PDB file of C-alpha atoms and ligand atoms in Angstrom:
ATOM      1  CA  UNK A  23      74.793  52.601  86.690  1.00  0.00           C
ATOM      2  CA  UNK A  24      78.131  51.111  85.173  1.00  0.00           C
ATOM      3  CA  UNK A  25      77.396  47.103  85.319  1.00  0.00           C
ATOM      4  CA  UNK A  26      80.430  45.484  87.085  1.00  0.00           C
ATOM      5  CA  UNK A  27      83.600  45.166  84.625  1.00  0.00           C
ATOM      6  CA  UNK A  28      85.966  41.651  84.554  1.00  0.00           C
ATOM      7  CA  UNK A  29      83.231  39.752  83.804  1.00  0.00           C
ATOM      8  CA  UNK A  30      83.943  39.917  80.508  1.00  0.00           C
ATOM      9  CA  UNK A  31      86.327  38.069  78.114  1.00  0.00           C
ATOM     10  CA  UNK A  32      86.439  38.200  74.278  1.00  0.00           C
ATOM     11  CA  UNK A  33      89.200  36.572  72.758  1.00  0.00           C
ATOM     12  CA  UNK A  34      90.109  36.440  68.868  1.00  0.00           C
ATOM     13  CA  UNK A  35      89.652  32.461  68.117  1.00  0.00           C
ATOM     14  CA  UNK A  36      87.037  32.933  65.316  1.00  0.00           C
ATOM     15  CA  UNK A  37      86.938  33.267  61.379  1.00  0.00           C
ATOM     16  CA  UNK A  38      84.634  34.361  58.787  1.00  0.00           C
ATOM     17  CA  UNK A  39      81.459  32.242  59.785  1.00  0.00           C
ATOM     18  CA  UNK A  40      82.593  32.353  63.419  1.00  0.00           C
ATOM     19  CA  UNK A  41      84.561  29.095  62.902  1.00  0.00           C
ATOM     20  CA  UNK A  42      87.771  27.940  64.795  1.00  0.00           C
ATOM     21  CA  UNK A  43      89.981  26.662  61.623  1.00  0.00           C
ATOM     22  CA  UNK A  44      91.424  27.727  58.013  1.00  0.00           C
ATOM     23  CA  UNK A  45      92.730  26.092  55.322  1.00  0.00           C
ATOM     24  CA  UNK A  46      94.963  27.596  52.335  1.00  0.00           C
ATOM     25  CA  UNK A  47      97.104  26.505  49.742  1.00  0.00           C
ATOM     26  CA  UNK A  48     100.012  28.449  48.789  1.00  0.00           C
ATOM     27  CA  UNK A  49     101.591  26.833  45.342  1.00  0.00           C
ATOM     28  CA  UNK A  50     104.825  28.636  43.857  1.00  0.00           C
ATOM     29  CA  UNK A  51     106.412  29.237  40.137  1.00  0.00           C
ATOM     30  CA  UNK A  52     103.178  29.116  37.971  1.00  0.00           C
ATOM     31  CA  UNK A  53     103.132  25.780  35.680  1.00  0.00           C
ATOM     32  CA  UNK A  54     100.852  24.688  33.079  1.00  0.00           C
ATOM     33  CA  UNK A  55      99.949  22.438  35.868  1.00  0.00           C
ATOM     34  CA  UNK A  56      97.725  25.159  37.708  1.00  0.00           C
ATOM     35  CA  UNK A  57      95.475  24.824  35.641  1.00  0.00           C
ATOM     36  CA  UNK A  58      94.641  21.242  36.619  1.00  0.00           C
ATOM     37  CA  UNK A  59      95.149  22.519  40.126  1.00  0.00           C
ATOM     38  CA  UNK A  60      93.083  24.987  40.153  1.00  0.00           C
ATOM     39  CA  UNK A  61      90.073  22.696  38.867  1.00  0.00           C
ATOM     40  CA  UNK A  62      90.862  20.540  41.470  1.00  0.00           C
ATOM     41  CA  UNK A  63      90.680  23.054  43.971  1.00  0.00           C
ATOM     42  CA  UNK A  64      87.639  24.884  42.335  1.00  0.00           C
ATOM     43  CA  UNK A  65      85.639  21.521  42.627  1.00  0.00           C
ATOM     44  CA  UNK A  66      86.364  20.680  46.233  1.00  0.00           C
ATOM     45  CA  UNK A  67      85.407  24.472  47.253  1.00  0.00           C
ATOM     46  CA  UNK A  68      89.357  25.230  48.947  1.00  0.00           C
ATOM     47  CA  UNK A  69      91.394  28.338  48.118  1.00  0.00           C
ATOM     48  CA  UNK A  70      94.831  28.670  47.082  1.00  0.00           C
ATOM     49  CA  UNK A  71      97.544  31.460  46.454  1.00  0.00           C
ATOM     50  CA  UNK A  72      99.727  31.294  43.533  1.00  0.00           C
ATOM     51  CA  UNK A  73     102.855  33.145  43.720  1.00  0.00           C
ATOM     52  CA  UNK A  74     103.970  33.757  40.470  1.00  0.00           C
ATOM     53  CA  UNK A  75     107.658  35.009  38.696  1.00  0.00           C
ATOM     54  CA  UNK A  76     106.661  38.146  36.165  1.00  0.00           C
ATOM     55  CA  UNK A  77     109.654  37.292  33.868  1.00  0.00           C
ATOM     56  CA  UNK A  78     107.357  34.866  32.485  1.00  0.00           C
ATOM     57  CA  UNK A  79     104.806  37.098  31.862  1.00  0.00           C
ATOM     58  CA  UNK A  80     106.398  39.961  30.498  1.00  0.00           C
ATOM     59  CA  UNK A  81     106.038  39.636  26.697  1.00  0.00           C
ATOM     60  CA  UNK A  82     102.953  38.078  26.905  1.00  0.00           C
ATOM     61  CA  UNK A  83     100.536  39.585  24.519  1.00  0.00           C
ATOM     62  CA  UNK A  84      96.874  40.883  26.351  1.00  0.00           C
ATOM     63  CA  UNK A  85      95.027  37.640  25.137  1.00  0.00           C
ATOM     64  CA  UNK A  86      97.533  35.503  27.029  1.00  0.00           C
ATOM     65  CA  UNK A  87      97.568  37.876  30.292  1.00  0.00           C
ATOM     66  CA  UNK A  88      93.069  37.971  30.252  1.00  0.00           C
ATOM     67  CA  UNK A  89      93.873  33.865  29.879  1.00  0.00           C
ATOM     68  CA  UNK A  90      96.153  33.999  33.375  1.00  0.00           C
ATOM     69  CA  UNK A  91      93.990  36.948  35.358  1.00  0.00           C
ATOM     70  CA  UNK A  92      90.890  34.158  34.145  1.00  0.00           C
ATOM     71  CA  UNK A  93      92.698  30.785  35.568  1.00  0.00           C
ATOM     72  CA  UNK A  94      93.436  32.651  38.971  1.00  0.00           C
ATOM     73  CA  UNK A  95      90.118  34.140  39.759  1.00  0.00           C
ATOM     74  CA  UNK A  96      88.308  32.930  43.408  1.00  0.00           C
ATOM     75  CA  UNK A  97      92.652  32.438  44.373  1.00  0.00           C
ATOM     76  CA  UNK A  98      95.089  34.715  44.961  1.00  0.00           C
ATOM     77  CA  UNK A  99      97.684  35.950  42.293  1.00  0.00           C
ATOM     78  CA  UNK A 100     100.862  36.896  44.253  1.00  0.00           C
ATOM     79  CA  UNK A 101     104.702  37.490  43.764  1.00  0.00           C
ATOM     80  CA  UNK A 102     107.659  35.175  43.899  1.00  0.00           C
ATOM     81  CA  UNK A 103     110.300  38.053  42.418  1.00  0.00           C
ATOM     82  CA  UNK A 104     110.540  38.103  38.535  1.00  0.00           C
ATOM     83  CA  UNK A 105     113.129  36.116  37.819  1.00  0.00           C
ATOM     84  CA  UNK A 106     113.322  33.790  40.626  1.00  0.00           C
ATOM     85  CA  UNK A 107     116.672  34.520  42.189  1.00  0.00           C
ATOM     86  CA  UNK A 108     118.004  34.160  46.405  1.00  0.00           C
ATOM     87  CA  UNK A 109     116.866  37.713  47.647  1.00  0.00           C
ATOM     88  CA  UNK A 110     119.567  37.313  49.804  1.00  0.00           C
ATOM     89  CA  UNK A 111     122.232  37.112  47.611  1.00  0.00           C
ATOM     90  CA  UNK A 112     121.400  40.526  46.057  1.00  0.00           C
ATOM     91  CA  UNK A 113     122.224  44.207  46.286  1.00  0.00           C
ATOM     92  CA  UNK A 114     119.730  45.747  48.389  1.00  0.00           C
ATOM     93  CA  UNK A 115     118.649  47.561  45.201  1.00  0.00           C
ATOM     94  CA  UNK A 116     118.087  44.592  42.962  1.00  0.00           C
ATOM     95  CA  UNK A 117     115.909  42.437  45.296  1.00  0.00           C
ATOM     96  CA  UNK A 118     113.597  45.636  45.757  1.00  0.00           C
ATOM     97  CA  UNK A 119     113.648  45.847  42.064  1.00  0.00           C
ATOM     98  CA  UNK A 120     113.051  42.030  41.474  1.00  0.00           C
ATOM     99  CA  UNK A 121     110.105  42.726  44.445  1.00  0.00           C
ATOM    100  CA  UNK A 122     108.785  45.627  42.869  1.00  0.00           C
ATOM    101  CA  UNK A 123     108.812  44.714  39.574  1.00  0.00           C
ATOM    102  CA  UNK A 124     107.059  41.463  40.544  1.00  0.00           C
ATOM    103  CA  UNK A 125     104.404  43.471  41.685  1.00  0.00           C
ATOM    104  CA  UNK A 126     103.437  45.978  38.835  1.00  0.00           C
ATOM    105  CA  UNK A 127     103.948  43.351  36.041  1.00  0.00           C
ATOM    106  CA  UNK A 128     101.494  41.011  37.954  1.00  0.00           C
ATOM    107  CA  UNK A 129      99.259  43.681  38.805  1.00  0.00           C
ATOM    108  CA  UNK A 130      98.827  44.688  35.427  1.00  0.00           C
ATOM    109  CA  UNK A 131      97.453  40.437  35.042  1.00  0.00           C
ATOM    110  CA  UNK A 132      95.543  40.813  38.392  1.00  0.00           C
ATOM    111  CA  UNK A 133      94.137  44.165  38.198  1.00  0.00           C
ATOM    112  CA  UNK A 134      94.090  44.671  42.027  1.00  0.00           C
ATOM    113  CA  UNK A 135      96.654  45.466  44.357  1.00  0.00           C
ATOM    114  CA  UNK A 136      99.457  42.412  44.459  1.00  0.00           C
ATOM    115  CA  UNK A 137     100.892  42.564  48.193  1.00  0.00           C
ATOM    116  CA  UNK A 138     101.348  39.099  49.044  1.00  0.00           C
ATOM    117  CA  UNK A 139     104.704  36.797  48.145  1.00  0.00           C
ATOM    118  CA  UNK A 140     106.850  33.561  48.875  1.00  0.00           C
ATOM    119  CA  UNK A 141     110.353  33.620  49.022  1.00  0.00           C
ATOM    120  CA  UNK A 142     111.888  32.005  45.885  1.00  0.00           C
ATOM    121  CA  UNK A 143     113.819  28.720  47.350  1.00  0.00           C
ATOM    122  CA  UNK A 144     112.205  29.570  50.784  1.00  0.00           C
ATOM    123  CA  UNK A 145     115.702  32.199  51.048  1.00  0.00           C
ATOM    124  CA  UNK A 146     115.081  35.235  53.313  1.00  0.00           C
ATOM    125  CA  UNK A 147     116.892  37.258  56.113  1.00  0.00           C
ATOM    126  CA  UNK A 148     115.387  40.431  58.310  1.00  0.00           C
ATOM    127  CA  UNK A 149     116.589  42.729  55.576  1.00  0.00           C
ATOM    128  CA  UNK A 150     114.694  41.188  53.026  1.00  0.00           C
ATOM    129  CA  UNK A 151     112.121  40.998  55.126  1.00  0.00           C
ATOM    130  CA  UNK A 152     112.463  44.598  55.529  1.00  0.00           C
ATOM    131  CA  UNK A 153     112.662  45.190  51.323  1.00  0.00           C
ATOM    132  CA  UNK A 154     109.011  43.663  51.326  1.00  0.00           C
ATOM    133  CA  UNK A 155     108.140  45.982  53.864  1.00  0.00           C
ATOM    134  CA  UNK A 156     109.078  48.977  51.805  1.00  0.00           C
ATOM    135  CA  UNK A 157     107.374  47.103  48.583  1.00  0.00           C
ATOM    136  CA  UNK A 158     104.230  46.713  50.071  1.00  0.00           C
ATOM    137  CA  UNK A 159     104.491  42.763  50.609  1.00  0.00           C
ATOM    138  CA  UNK A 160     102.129  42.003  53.721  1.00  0.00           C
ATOM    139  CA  UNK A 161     103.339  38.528  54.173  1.00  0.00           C
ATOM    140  CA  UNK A 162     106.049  35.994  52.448  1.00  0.00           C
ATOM    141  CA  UNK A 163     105.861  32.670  53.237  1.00  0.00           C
ATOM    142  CA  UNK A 164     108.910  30.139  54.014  1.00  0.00           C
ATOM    143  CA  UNK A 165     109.909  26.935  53.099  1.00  0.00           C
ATOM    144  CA  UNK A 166     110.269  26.063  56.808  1.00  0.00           C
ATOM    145  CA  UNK A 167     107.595  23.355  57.498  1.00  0.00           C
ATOM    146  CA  UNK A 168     105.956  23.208  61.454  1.00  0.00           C
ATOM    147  CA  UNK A 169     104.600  19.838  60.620  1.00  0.00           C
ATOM    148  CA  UNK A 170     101.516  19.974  62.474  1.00  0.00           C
ATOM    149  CA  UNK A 171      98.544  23.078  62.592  1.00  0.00           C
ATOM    150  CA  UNK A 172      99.776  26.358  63.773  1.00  0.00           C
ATOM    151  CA  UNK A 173      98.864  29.681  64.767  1.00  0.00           C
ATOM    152  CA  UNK A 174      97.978  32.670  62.422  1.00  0.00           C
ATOM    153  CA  UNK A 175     101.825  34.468  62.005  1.00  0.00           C
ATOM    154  CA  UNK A 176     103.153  36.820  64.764  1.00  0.00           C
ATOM    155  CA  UNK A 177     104.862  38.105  61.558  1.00  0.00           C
ATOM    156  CA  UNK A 178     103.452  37.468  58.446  1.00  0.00           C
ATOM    157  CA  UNK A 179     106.908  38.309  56.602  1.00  0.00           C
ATOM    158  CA  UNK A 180     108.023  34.779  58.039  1.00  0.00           C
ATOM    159  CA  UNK A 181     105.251  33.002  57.348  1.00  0.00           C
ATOM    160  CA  UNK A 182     105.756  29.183  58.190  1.00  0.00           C
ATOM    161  CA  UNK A 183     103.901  26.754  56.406  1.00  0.00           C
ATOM    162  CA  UNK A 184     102.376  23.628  58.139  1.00  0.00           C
ATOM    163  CA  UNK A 185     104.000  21.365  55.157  1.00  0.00           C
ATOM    164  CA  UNK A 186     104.663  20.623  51.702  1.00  0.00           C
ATOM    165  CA  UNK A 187     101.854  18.639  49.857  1.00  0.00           C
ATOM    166  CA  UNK A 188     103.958  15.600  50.081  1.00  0.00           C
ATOM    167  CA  UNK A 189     104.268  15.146  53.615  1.00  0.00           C
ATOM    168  CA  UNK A 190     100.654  16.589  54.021  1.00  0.00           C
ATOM    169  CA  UNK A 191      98.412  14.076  53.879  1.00  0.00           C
ATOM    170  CA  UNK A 192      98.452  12.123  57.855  1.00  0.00           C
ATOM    171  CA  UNK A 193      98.783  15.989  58.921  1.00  0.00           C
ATOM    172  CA  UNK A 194      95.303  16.987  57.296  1.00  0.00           C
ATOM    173  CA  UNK A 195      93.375  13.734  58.685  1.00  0.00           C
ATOM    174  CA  UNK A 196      94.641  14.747  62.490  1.00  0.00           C
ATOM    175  CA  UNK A 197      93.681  18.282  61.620  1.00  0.00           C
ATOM    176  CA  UNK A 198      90.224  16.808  60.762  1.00  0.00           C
ATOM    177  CA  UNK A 199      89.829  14.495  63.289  1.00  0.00           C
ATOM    178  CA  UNK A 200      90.525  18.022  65.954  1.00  0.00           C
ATOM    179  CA  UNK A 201      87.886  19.487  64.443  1.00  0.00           C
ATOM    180  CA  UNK A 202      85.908  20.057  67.454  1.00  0.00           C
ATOM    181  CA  UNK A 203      88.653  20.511  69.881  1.00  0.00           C
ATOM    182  CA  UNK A 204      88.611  23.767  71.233  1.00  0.00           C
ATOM    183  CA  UNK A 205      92.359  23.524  72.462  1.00  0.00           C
ATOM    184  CA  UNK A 206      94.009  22.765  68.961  1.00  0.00           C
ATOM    185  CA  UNK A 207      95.928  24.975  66.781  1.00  0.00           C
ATOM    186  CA  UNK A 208      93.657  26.769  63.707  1.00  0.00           C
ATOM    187  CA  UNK A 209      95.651  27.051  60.571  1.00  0.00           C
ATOM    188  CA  UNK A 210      96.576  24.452  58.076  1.00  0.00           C
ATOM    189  CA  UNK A 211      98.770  25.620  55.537  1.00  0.00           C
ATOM    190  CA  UNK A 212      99.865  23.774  52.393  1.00  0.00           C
ATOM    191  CA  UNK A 213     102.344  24.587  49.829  1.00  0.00           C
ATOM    192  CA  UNK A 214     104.008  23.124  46.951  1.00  0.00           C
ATOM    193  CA  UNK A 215     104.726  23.688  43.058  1.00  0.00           C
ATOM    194  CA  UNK A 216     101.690  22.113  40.925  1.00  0.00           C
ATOM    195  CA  UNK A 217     104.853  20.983  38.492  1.00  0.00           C
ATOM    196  CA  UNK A 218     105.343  18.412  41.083  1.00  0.00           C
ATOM    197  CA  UNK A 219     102.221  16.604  40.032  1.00  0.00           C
ATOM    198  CA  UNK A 220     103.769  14.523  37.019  1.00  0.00           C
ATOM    199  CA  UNK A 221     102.486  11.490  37.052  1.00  0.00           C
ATOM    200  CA  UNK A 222      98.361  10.471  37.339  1.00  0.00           C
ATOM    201  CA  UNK A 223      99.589   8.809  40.944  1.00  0.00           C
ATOM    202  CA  UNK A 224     100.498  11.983  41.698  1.00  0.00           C
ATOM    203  CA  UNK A 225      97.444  13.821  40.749  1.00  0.00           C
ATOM    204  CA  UNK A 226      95.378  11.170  42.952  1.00  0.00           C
ATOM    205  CA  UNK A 227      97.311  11.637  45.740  1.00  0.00           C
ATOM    206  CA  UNK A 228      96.148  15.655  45.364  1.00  0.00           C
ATOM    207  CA  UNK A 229      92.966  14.802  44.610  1.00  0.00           C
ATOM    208  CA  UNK A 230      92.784  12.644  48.093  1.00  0.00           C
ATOM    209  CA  UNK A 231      94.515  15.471  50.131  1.00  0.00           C
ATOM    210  CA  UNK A 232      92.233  18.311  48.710  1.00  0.00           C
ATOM    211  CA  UNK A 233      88.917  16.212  49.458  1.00  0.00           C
ATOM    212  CA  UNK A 234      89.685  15.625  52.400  1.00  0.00           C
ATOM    213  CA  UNK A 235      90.332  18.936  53.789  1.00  0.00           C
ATOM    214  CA  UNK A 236      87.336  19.871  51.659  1.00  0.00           C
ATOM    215  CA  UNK A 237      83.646  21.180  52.466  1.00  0.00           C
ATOM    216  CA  UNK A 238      83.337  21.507  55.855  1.00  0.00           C
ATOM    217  CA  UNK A 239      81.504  23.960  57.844  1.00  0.00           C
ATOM    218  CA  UNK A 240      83.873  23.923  60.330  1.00  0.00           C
ATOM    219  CA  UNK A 241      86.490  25.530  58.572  1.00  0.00           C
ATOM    220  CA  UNK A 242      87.063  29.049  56.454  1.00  0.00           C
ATOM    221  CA  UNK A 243      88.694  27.791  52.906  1.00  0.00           C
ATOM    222  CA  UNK A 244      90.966  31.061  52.511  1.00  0.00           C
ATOM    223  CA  UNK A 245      93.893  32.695  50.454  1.00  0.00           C
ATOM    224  CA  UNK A 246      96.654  33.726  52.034  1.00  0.00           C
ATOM    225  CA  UNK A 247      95.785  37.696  51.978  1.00  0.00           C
ATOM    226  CA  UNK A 248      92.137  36.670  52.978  1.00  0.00           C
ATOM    227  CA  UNK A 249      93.612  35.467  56.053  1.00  0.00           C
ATOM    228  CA  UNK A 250      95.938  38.097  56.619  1.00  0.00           C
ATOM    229  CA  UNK A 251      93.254  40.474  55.784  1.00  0.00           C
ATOM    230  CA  UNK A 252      91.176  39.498  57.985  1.00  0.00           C
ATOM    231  CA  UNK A 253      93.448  39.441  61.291  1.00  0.00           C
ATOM    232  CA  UNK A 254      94.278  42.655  60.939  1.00  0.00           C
ATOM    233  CA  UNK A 255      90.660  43.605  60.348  1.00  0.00           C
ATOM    234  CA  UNK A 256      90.124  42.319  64.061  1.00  0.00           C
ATOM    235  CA  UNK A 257      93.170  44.388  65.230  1.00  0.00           C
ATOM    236  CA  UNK A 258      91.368  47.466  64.263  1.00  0.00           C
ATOM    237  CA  UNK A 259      87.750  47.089  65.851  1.00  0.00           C
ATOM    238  CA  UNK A 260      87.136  49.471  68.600  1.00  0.00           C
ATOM    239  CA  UNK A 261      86.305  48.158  71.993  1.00  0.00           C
ATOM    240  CA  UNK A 262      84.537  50.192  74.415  1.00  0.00           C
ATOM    241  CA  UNK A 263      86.608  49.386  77.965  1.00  0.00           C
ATOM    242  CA  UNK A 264      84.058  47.949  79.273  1.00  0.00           C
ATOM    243  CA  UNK A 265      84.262  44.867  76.137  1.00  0.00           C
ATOM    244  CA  UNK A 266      80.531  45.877  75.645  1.00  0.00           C
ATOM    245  CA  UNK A 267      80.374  48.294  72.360  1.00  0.00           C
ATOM    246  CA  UNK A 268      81.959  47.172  69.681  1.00  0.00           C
ATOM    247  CA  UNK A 269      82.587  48.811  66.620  1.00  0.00           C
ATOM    248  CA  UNK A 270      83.831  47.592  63.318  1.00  0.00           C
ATOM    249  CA  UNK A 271      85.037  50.440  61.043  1.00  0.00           C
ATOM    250  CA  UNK A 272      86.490  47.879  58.637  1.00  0.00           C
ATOM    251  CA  UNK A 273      84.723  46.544  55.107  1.00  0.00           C
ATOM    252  CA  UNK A 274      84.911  42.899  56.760  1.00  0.00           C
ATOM    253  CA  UNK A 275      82.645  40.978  58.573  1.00  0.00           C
ATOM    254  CA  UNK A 276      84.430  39.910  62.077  1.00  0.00           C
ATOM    255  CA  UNK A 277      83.402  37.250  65.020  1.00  0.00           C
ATOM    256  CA  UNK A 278      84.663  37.405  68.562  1.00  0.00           C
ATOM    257  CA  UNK A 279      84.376  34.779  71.214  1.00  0.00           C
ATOM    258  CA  UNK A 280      82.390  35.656  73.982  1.00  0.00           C
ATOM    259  CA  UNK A 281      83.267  34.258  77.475  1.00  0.00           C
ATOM    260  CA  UNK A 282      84.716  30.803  75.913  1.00  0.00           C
ATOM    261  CA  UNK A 283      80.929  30.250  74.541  1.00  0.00           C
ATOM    262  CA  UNK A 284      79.217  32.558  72.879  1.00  0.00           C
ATOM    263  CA  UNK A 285      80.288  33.582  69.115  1.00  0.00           C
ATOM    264  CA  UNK A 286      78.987  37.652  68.066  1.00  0.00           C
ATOM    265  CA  UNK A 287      79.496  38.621  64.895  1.00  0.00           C
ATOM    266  CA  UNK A 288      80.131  42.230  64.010  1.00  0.00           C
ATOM    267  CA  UNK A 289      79.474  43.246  60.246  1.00  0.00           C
ATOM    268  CA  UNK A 290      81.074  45.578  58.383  1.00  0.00           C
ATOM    269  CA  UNK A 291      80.699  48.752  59.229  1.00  0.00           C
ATOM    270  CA  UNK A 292      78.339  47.892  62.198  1.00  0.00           C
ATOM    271  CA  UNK A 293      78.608  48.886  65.883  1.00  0.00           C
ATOM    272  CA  UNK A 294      77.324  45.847  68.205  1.00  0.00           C
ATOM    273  CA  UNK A 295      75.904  46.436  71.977  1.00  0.00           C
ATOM    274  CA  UNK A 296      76.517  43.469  74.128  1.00  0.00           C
ATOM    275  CA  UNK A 297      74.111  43.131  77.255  1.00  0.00           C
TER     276      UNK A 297
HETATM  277 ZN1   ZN B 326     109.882  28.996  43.424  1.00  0.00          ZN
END
């Protein structure tokens, strides 16, 4: 006997863990200061991804690329075009070189696949949009704050951050004060340049920001592709038509939300029955 269908509902509101928020960083141009910034992030447990111009990097003897692939590891290296130019403004043919480029020279630092970017001076139109396509970019994010917690991107090639670190700090208390409201929005997403930070003030006021956004179980402390990633991981589990078998052919762990109540996990690889 088939048990009666409709009384079912999953719906995708849950992260690695099965929790309801995410946090990520997203810091542009690659400064001496990322080192100090990724310390700070190291020690409060949050992730970051640090999009990065090659033309910096493109002499650099192998000592001095093992000494950048080692500052980024547990983060995300990703582009920001080599030589930092308005994609716009370009030939077709030059932004997919300054894209491509980006790519392979970082790759080489990274040593795995580079596919996320921001857009140098937040400067992007649907045909750039469609150059990172063809480059193998997966998302770009804007400079276009929301100013408050959003949804994960409809399309990650405009990817809207919540704010710049400045403005970011009254935005992450609200977002932590939410924390147990079902009905708020999931993603905070902060960006900025860690050449910003000049002064010690400034590195408090980081250091206060970071902290508290920091270590709790409530929220997944992701990079940028981790996030990505994982949405489209979801997109691609199999679900019987009933809602009651699913499968997860992916290599990532996945949640669903059961009836508004009930959180299942699926693990990689795994097929899960549902009574
Ligand atoms: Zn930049």
């Amino acid at each position: 006997m088939v048990d009666k269908v409709g009384d079912f509902m999953i719906q995708f509101n849950l992260f690695p863990g099965g929790v309801r928020r995410v946090v990520t960083f997203s810091y542009d141009d690659g400064s001496e200061n990322d080192v100090r910034l990724v310390e700070l992030f190291n020690k409060y447990g949050v992730k970051g991804s640090f999009h990065l111009n090659a033309g910096k990097y493109k002499d650099m003897g192998d000592e001095e690329l093992d000494a950048i692939e080692k500052l980024y590891i547990g983060h995300e290296i990703s582009c920001h075009t080599v030589n930092h130019g308005w994609l716009t403004r370009m030939p077709y043919a030059t932004a997919t070189r300054q894209v491509l480029e980006d790519r392979m020279i970082l790759e080489k630092i990274a040593k795995y696949p580079v596919r996320g970017m921001s857009y140098p001076s937040g400067d992007y139109n649907e045909k750039v949009c469609e150059i990172l396509s063809a480059c193998g970019i997966e998302y770009s994010r804007t400079c276009k704050a929301t100013m408050g917690a959003t949804e994960i991107p409809e399309n990650p090639l405009m990817w809207h951050p919540t704010c710049h670190h400045k403005d970011a700090l009254p935005i992450a208390e609200k977002f932590m004060e939410d924390l147990d409201s079902q009905w708020r929005r999931p993603l905070l997403y902060i960006w900025g340049h860690a050449h910003e930070l000049r002064t010690e003030d400034d590195w408090v006021y980081m250091e206060k920001l970071v902290s508290t956004l920091a270590r709790s179980e409530k929220i997944w402390y992701a990079t940028n592709i981790e996030i990505i990633d994982y949405m489209n991981a979801l997109r691609m589990l199999h679900i019987s038509a009933d809602e009651k078998i699913l499968q997860n052919p992916t290599g990532i762990d996945l949640w669903i939300e059961l009836d508004k109540k009930e959180n299942i996990k699926i693990p990689a690889g795994e097929t899960v029955r549902l009574a």
